[in-house]
C-alpha atoms as an extended CHARMM CRD file, in Angstrom:
* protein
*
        85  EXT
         1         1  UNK       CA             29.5350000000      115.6680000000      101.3930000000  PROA      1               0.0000000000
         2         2  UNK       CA             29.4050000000      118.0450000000      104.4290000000  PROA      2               0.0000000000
         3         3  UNK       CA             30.3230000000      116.4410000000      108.0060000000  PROA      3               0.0000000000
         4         4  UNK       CA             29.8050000000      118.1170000000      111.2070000000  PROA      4               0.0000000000
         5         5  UNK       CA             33.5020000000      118.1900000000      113.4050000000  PROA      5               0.0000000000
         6         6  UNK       CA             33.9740000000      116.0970000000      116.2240000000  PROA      6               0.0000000000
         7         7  UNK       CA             34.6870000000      117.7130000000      119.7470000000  PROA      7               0.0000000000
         8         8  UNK       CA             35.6750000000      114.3870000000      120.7610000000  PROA      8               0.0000000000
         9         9  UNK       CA             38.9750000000      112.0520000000      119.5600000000  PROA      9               0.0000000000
        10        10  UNK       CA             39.2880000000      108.9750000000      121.1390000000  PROA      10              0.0000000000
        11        11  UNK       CA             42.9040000000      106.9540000000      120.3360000000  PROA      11              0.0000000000
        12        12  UNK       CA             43.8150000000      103.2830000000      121.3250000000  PROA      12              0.0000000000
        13        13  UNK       CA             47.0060000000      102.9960000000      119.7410000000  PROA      13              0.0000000000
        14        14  UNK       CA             50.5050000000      104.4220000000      119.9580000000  PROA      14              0.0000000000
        15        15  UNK       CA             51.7440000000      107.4700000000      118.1480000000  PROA      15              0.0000000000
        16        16  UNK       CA             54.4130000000      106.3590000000      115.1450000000  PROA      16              0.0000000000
        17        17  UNK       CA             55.8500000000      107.8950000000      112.3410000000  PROA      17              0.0000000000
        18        18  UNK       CA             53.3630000000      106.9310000000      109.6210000000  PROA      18              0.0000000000
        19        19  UNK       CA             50.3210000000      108.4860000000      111.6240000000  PROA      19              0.0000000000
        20        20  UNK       CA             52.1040000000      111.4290000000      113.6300000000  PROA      20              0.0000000000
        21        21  UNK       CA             50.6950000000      114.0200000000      111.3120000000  PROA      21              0.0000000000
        22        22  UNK       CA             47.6030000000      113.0940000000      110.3480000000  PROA      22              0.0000000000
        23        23  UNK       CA             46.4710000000      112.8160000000      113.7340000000  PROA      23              0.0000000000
        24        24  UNK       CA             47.5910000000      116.0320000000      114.0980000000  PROA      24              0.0000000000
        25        25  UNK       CA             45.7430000000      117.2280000000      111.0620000000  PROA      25              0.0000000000
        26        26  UNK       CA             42.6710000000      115.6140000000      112.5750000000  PROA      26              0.0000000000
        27        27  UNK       CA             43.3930000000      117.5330000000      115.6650000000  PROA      27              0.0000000000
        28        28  UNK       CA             43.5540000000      120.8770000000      114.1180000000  PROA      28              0.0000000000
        29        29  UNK       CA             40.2900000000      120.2020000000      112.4980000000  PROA      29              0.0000000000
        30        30  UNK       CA             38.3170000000      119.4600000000      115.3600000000  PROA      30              0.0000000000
        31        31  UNK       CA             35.7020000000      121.7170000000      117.2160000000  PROA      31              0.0000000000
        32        32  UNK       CA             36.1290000000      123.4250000000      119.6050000000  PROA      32              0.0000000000
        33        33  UNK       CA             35.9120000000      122.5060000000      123.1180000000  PROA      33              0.0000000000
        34        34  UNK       CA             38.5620000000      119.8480000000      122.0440000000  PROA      34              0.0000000000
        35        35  UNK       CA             39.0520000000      116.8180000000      124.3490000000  PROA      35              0.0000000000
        36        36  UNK       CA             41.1710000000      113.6190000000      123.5560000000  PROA      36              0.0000000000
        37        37  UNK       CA             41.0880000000      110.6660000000      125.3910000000  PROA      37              0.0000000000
        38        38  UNK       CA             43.9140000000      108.3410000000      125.3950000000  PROA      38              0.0000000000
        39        39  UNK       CA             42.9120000000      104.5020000000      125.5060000000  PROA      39              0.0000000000
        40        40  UNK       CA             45.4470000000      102.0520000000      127.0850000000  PROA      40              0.0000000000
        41        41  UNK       CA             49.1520000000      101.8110000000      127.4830000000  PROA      41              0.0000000000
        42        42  UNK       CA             50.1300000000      102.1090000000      124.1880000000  PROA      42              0.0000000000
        43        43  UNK       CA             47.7220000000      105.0840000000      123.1730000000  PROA      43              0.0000000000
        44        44  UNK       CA             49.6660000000      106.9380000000      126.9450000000  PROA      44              0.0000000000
        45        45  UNK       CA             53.1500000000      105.6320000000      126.6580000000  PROA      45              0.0000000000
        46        46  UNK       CA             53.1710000000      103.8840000000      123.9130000000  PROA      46              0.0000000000
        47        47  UNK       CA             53.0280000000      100.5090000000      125.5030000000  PROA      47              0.0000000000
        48        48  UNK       CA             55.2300000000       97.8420000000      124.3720000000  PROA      48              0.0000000000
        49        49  UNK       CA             56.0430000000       99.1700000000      121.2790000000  PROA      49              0.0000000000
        50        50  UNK       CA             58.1430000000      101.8320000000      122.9010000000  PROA      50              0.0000000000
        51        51  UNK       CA             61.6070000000      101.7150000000      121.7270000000  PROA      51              0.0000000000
        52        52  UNK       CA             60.8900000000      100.3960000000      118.1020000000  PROA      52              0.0000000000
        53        53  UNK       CA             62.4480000000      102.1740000000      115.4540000000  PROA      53              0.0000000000
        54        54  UNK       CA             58.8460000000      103.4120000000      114.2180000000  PROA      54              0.0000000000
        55        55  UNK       CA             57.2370000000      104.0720000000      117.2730000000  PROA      55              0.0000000000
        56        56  UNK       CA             57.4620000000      108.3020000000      119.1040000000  PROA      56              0.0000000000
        57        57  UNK       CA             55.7630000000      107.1490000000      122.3430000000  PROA      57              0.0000000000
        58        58  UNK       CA             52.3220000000      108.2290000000      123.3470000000  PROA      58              0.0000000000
        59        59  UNK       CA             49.6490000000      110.3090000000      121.5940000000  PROA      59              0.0000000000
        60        60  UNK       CA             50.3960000000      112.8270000000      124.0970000000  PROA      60              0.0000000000
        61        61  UNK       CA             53.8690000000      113.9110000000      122.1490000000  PROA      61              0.0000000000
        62        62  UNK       CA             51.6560000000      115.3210000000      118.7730000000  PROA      62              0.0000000000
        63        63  UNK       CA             48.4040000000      116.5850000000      120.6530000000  PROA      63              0.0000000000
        64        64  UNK       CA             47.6780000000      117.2970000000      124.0250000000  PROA      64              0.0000000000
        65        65  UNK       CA             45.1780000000      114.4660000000      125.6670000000  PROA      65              0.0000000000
        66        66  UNK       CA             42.6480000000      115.3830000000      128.3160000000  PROA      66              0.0000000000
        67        67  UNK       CA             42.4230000000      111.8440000000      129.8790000000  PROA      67              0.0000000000
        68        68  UNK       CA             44.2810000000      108.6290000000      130.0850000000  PROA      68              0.0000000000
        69        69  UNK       CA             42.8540000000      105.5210000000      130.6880000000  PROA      69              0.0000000000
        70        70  UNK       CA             44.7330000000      103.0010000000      132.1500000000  PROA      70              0.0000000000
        71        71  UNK       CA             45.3790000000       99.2150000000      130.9340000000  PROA      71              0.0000000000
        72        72  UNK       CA             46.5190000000       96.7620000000      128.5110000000  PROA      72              0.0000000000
        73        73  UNK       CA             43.7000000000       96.3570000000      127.4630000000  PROA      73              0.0000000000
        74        74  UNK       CA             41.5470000000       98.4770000000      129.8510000000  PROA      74              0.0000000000
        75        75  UNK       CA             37.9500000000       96.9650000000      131.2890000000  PROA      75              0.0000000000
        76        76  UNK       CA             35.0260000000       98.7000000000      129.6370000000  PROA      76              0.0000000000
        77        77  UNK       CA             33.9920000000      100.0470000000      132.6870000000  PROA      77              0.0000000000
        78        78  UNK       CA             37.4990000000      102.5520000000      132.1620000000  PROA      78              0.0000000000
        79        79  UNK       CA             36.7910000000      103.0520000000      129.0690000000  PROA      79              0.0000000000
        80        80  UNK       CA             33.4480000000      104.6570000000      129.7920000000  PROA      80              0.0000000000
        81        81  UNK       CA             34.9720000000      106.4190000000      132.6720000000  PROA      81              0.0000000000
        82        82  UNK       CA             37.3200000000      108.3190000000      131.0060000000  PROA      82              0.0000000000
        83        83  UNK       CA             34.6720000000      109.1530000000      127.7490000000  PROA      83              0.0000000000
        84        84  UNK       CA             32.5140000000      110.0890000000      131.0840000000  PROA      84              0.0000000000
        85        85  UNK       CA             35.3150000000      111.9390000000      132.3920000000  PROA      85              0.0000000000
């Protein structure tokens, strides 16, 4: 079955050890113009998970992210800001 890439990756949770490369292999197969929006602390910093044994930190040490939106959790009204944005 043939899918059409996604410009677009939206992620709302931190970057750990388990998903580190697929969600660089997801990356790498998007379309271009690429664009990534990080959703909440965890998806920017990696939240208050940072420090476990599992966790790297944010989404923005595998790819590079276009926009952070702030929050734990953020209002809908950010989220649709920063998919806006």
């Amino acid at each position: 079955m043939w899918t059409r890439p996604s410009p677009g990756l939206v992620v709302t949770g931190p970057a750990n050890r388990r998903n580190a490369a697929v969600l660089r292999r997801v990356y790498d197969q998007m379309a271009e113009p690429k664009a990534v929006v990080a959703v909440g602390s965890c998806a920017a910093h990696g939240g208050i998970f940072r420090g476990a044994p599992n966790i790297l930190g944010g989404v923005g040490e595998i790819v590079p992210v276009d926009v952070f939106v702030s929050g734990c959790p953020p209002p809908p009204e950010k989220i649709m800001a920063g998919l806006i944005a």
